[in-house]
Short mmCIF file of C-alpha atoms in Angstrom, two decimals:
data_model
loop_
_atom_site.label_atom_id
_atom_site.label_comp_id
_atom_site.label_asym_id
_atom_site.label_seq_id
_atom_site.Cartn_x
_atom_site.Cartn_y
_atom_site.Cartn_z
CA UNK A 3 130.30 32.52 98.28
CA UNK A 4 131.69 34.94 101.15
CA UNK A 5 133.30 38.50 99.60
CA UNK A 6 135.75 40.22 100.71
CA UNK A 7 135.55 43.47 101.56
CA UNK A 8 137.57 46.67 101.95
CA UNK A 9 137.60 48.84 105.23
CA UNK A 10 137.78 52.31 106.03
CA UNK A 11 141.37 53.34 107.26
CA UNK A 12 139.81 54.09 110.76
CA UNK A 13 139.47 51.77 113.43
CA UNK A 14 137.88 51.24 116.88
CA UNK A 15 141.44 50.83 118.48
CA UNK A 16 143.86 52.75 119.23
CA UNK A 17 146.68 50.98 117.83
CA UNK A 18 145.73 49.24 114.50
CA UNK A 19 147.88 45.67 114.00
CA UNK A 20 148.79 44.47 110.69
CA UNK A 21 149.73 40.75 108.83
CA UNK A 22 152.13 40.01 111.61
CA UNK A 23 149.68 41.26 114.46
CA UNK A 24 152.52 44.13 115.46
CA UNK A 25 150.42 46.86 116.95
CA UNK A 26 150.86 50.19 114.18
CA UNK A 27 150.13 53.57 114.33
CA UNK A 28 146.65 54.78 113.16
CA UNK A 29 146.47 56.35 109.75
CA UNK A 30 145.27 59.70 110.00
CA UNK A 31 142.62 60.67 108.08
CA UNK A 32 143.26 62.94 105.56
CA UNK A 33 139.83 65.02 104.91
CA UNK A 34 138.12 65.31 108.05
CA UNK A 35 134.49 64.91 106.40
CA UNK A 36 135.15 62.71 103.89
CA UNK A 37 132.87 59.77 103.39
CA UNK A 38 133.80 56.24 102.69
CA UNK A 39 132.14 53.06 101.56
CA UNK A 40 133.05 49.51 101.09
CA UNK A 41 133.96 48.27 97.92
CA UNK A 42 134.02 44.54 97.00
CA UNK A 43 137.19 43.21 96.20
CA UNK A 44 135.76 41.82 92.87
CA UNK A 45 135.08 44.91 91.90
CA UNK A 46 138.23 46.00 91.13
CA UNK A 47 140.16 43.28 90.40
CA UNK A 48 138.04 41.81 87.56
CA UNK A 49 140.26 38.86 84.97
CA UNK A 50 137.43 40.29 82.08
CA UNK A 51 139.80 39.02 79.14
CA UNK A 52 138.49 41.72 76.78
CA UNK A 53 137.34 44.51 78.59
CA UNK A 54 134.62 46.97 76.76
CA UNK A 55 135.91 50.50 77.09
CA UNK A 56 133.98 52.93 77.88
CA UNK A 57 134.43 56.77 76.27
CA UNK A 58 135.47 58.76 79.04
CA UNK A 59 133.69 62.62 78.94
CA UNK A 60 135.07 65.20 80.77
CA UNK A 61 132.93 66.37 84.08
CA UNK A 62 132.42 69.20 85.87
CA UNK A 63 133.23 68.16 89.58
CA UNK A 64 131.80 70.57 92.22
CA UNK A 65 133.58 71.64 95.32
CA UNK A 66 133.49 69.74 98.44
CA UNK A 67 131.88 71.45 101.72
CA UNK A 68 134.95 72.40 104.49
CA UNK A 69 137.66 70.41 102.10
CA UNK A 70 139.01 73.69 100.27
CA UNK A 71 139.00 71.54 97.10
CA UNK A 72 138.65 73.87 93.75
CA UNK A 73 136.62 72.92 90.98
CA UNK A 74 137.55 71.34 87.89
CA UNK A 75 136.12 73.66 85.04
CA UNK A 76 135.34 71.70 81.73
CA UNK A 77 138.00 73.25 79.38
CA UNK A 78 136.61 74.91 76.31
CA UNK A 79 136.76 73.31 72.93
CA UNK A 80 139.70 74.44 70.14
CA UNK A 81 137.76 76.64 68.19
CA UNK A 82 137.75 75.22 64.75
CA UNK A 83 139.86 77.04 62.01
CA UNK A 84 138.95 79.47 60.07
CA UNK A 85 138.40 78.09 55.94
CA UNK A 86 140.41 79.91 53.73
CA UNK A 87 139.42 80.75 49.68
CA UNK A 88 141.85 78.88 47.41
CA UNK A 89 141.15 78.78 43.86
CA UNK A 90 141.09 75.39 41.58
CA UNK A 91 143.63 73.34 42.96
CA UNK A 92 144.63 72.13 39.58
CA UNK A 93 146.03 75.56 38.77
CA UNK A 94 149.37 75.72 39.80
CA UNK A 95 152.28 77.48 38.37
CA UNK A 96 154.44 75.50 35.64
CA UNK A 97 156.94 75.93 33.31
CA UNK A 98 156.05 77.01 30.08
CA UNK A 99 157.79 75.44 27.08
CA UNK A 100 160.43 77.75 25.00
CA UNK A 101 162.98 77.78 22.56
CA UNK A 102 165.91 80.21 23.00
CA UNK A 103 165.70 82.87 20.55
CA UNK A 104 168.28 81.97 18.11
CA UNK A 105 165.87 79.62 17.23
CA UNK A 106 163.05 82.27 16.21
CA UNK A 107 165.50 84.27 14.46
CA UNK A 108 166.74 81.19 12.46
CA UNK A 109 163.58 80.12 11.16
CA UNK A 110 162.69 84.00 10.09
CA UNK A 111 165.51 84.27 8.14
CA UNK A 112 164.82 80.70 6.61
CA UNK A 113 161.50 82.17 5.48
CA UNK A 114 163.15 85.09 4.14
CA UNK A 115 165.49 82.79 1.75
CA UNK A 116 162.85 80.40 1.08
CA UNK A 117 161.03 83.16 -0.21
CA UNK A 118 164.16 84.88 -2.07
CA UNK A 119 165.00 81.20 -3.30
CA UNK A 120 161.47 80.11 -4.70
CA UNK A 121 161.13 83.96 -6.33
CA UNK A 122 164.45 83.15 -8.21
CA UNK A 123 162.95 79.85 -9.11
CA UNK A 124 159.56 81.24 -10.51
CA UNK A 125 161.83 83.67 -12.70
CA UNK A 126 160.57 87.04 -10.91
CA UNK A 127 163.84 87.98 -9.33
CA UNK A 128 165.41 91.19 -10.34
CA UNK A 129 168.26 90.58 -12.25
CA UNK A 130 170.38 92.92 -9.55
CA UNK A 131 168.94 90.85 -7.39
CA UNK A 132 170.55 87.91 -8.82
CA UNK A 133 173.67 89.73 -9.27
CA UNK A 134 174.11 91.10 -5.64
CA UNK A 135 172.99 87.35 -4.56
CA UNK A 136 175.54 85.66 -7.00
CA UNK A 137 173.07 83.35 -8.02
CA UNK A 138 172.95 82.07 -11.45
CA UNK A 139 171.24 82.98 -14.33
CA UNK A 140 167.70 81.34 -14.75
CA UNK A 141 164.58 81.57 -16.77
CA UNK A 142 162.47 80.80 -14.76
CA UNK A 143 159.21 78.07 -13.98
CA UNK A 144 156.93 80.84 -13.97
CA UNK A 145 153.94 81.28 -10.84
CA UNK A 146 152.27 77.66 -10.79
CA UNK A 147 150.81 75.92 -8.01
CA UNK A 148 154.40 74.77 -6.93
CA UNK A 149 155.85 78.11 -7.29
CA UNK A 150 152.57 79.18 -4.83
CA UNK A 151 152.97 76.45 -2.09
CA UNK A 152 156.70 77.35 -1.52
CA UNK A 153 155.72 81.33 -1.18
CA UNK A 154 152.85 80.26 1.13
CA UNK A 155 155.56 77.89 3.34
CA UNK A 156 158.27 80.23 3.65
CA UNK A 157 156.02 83.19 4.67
CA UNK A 158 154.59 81.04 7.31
CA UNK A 159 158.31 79.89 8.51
CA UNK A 160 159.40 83.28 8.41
CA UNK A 161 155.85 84.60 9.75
CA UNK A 162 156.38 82.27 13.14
CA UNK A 163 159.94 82.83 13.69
CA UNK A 164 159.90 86.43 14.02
CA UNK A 165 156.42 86.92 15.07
CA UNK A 166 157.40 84.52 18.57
CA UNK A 167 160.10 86.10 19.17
CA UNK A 168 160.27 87.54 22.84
CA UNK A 169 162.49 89.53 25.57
CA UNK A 170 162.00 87.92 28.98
CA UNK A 171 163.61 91.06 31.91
CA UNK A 172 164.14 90.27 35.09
CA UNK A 173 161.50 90.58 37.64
CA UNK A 174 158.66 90.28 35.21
CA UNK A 175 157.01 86.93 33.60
CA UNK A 176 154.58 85.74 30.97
CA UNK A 177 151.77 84.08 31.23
CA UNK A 178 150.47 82.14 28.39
CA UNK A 179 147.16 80.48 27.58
CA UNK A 180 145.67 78.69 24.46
CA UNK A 181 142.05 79.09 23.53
CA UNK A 182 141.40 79.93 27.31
CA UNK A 183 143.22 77.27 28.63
CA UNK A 184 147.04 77.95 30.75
CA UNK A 185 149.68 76.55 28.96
CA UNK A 186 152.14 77.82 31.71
CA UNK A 187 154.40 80.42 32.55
CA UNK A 188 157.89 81.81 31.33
CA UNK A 189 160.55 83.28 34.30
CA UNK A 190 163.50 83.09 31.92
CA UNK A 191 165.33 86.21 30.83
CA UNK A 192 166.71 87.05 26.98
CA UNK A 193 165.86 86.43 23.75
CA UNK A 194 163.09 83.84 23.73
CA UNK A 195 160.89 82.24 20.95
CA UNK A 196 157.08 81.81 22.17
CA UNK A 197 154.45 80.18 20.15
CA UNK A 198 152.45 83.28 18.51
CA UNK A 199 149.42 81.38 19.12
CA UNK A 200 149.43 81.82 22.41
CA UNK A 201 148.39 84.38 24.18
CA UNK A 202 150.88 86.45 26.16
CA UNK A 203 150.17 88.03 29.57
CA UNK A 204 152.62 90.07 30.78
CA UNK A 205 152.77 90.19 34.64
CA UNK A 206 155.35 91.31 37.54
CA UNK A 207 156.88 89.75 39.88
CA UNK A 208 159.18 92.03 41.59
CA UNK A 209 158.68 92.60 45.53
CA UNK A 210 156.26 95.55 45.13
CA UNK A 211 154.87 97.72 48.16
CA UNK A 212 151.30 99.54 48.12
CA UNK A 213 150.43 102.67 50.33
CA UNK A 214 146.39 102.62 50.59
CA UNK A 215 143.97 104.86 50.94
CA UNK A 216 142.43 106.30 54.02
CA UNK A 217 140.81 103.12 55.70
CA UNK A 218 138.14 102.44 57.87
CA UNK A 219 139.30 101.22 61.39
CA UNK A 220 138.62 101.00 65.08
CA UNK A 221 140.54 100.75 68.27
CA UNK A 222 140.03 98.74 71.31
CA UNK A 223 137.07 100.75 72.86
CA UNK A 224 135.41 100.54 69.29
CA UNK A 225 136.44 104.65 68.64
CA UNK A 226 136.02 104.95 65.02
CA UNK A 227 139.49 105.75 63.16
CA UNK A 228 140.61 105.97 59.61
CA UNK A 229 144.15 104.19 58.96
CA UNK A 230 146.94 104.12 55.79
CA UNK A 231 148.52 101.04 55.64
CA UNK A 232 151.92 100.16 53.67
CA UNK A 233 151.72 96.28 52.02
CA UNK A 234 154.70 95.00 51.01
CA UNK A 235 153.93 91.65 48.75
CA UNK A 236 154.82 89.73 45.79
CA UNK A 237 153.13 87.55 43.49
CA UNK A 238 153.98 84.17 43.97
CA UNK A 239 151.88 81.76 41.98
CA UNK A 240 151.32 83.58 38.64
CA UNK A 241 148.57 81.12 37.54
CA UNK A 242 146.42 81.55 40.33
CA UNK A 243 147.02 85.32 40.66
CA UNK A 244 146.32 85.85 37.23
CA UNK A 245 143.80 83.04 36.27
CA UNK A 246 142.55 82.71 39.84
CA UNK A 247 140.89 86.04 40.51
CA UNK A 248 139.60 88.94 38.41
CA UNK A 249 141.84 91.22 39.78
CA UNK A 250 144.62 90.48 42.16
CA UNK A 251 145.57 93.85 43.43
CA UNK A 252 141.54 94.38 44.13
CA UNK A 253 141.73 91.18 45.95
CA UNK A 254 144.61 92.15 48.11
CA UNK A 255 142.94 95.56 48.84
CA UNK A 256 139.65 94.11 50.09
CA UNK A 257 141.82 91.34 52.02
CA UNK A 258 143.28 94.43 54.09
CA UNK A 259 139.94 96.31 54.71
CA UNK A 260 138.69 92.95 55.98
CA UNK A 261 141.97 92.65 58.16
CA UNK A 262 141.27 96.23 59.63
CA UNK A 263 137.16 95.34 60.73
CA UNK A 264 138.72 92.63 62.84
CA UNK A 265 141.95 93.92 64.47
CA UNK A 266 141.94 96.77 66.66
CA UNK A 267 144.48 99.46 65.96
CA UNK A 268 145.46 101.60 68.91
CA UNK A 269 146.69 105.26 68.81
CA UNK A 270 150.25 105.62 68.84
CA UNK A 271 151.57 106.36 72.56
CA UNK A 272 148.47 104.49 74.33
CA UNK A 273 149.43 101.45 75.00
CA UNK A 274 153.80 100.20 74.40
CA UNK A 275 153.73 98.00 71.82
CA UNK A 276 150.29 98.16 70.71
CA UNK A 277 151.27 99.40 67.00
CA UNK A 278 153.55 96.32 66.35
CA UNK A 279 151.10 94.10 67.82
CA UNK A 280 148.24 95.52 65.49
CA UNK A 281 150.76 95.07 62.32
CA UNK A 282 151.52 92.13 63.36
CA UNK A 283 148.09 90.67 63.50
CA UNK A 284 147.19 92.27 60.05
CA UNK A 285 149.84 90.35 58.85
CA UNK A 286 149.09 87.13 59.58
CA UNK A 287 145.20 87.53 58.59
CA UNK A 288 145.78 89.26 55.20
CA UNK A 289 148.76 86.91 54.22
CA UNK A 290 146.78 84.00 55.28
CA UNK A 291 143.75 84.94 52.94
CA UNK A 292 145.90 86.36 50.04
CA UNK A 293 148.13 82.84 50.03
CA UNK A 294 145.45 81.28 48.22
CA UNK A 295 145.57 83.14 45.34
CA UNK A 296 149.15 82.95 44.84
CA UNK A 297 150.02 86.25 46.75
CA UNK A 298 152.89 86.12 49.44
CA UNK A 299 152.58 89.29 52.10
CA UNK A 300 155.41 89.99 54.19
CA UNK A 301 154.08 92.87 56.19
CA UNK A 302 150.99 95.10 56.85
CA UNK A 303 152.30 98.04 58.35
CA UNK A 304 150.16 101.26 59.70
CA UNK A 305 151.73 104.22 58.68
CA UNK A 306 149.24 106.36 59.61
CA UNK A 307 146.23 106.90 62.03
CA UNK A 308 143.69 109.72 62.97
CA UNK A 309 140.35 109.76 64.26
CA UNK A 310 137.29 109.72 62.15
CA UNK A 311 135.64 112.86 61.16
CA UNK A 312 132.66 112.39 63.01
CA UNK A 313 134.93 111.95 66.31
CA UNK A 314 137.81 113.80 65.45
CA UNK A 315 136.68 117.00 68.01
CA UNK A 316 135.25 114.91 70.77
CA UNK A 317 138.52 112.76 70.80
CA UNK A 318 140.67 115.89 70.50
CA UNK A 319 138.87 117.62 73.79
CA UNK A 320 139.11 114.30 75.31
CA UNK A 321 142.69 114.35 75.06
CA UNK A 322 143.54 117.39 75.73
CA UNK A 323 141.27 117.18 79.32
CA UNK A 324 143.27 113.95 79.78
CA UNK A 325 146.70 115.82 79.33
CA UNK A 326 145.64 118.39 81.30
CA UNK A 327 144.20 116.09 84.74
CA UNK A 328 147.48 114.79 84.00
CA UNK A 329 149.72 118.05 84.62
CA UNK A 330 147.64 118.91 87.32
CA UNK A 331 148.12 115.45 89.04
CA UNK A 332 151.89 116.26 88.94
CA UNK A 333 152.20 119.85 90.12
CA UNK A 334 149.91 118.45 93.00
CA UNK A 335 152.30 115.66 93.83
CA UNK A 336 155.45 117.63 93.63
CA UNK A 337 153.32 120.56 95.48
CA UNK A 338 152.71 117.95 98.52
CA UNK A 339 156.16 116.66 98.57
CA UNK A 340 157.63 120.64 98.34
CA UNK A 341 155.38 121.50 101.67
CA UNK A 342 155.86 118.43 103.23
CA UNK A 343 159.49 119.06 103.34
CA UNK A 344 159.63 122.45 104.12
CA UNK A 345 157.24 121.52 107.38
CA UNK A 346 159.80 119.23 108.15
CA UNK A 347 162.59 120.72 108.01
CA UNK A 348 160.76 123.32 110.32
CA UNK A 349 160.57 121.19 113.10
CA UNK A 350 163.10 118.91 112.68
CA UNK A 351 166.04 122.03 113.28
CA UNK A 352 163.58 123.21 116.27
CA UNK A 353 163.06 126.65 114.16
CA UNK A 354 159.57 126.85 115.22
CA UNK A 355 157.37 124.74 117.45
CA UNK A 356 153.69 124.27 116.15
CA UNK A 357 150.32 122.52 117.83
CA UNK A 358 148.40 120.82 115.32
CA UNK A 359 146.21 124.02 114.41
CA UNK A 360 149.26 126.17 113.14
CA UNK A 361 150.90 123.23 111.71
CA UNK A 362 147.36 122.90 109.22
CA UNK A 363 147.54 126.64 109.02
CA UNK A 364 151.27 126.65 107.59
CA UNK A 365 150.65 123.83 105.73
CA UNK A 366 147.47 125.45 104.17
CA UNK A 367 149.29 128.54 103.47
CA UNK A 368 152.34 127.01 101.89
CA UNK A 369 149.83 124.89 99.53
CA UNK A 370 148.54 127.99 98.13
CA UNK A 371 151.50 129.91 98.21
CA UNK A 372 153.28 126.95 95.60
CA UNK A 373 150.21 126.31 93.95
CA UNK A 374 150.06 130.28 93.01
CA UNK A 375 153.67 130.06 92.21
CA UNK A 376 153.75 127.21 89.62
CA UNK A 377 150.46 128.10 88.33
CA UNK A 378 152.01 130.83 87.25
CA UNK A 379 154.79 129.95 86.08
CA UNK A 380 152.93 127.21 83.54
CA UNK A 381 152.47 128.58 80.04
#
């Protein structure tokens, strides 16, 4: 079985003739050194009715001699993402169940009557109590065991309905728990009646801002620095803030110190836009890490930024030398550009006509002259 084969674009002639055997122009060959094979024609045409694909990895293809190809770098991996702490995923805000507060107050003063009504039953009522009540006129059962069990139900109706009885405000919330366990959490505002058996955790939920301390920091070249940052957050999820962590303000704190090791915070006036870009950063990292605790952060803003102790004087002289080369590269400029255009204004109007030594001479002595002059006229 003969196979066909494919050829090289070249050819021996001249003139290379195709299907109809009309002479055509000779393809030019597109890398001068490039080196070609022949590659059997049932090699790539293959009827394989279920091919087996192969994984395809990417290669690092070097650079061919004289063809001015670049290489192919292998690009890096995505760098996987960073895990962030969340708390029991099963703790999620919810509603906590409530009565209004007309109900509370209803069942205290039911208590209260059950109590004035079963008194006036067992005979020990005042009779201006009876009087001012407009009740009639009774003997009275005496204290039994009935007389008992309606004293002991009343005070318990009239013990729950006053004892639940709560004001939710705005901007703050309860959060309630039974024997350890959260039974949920109460937004509304008013008069409310809460069970009294549970217990009551009173939290806020306002938008709240917090100036720190003095913090440890660095900038780009690793300079230590000490930095007061402004947080402006909320508490969003008052299960997890509250039930999630010890302490969620603690939390948030050490969130921002962590923020500050990895960002670098550059002196105001060093670099445009370098303060924005720092706050910006520290807002992304410390409202990523605080989200899973229920804790929304809207911005992590340095307010303020000095060098560390221990750097404070080298940094200072440092500055001050820069300031200073700085000045002096200036009054050296504008010194040039003053004696340049005084020499050339000299010649140009034919006032004088200098050789190359007297033109260095004047040029010398103007340098020093304006030199002189503006160094003395610094402060």
């Amino acid at each position: 079985m003969s196979t066909t084969t494919a050829h090289t674009p070249e050819s021996d002639d001249p003139l290379d003739r195709g299907d109809s055997g009309t002479p055509t122009r000779p393809v030019p060959r597109l890398i001068q050194n490039e080196a070609t094979t022949e590659i059997p024609v049932h090699l790539l045409f293959r009827d394989d009715p279920d091919p087996v694909s192969v994984p395809l990895r990417p290669a690092v293809v070097g650079r061919r001699q004289g063809t001015g190809e670049q290489p192919r770098l292998r690009r890096p991996a995505p760098a996987k993402p960073r895990p962030v702490a969340a708390v029991d995923p099963e703790l999620v805000e919810r509603p906590a169940r409530v009565l209004p507060g007309a109900a509370g107050v209803a069942a205290g003063f039911g208590g209260v009557a059950g109590g004035l009504a079963t008194s006036w039953w067992a005979g020990v009522l005042s009779p201006l109590a009876v009087h001012a009540l407009h009740l009639p006129a009774y003997a009275g059962a005496g204290l039994g065991q009935a007389q008992w069990a309606a004293y002991a139900g009343a005070g318990a109706l009239g013990l729950f309905g006053f004892a639940g009885l709560a004001r939710g405000a705005t901007g703050r919330a309860w959060v309630l728990g039974l024997f350890g366990r959260y039974r949920g959490t109460v937004r509304r505002t008013g008069l409310l009646w809460v069970n009294p058996l549970l217990l009551r955790r009173r939290v806020d939920v306002r938008l709240r801002h917090w100036r720190s301390e003095e913090m440890p920091a660095a900038d780009g070249n690793g300079v230590a620095l000490r930095v007061v940052v402004l947080v402006v957050w909320r508490m969003r999820d008052t299960a997890r803030a509250v039930l999630g962590v010890d302490d969620h303000e603690t939390y948030l704190r050490e969130c921002v110190e962590a923020a500050l090791a990895r960002v670098p915070v550059e002196m105001p006036g060093r670099m445009r836009g370098s303060v924005e870009m720092a706050a910006d950063a520290l807002t992304r990292l410390v409202a990523t890490d605080a989200a899973g605790i229920g804790l929304e952060v809207f911005s992590v803003q340095p307010v303020r930024m000095e060098y560390a102790p221990e750097v404070a004087a080298a940094m200072h002289r440092r500055r001050i030398a820069a300031l200073d080369a700085q000045q002096r590269a200036g009054m050296l400029a504008s010194v040039v550009d003053s004696v340049e255009d005084t020499v050339t204004r000299l010649t140009v109007r034919g006032l004088v006509e200098l050789d190359d030594y007297e033109r260095k001479v004047l040029v010398r002595d103007l340098t020093v002259a304006f030199c002189s002059g503006r160094s003395d006229s610094a402060p």
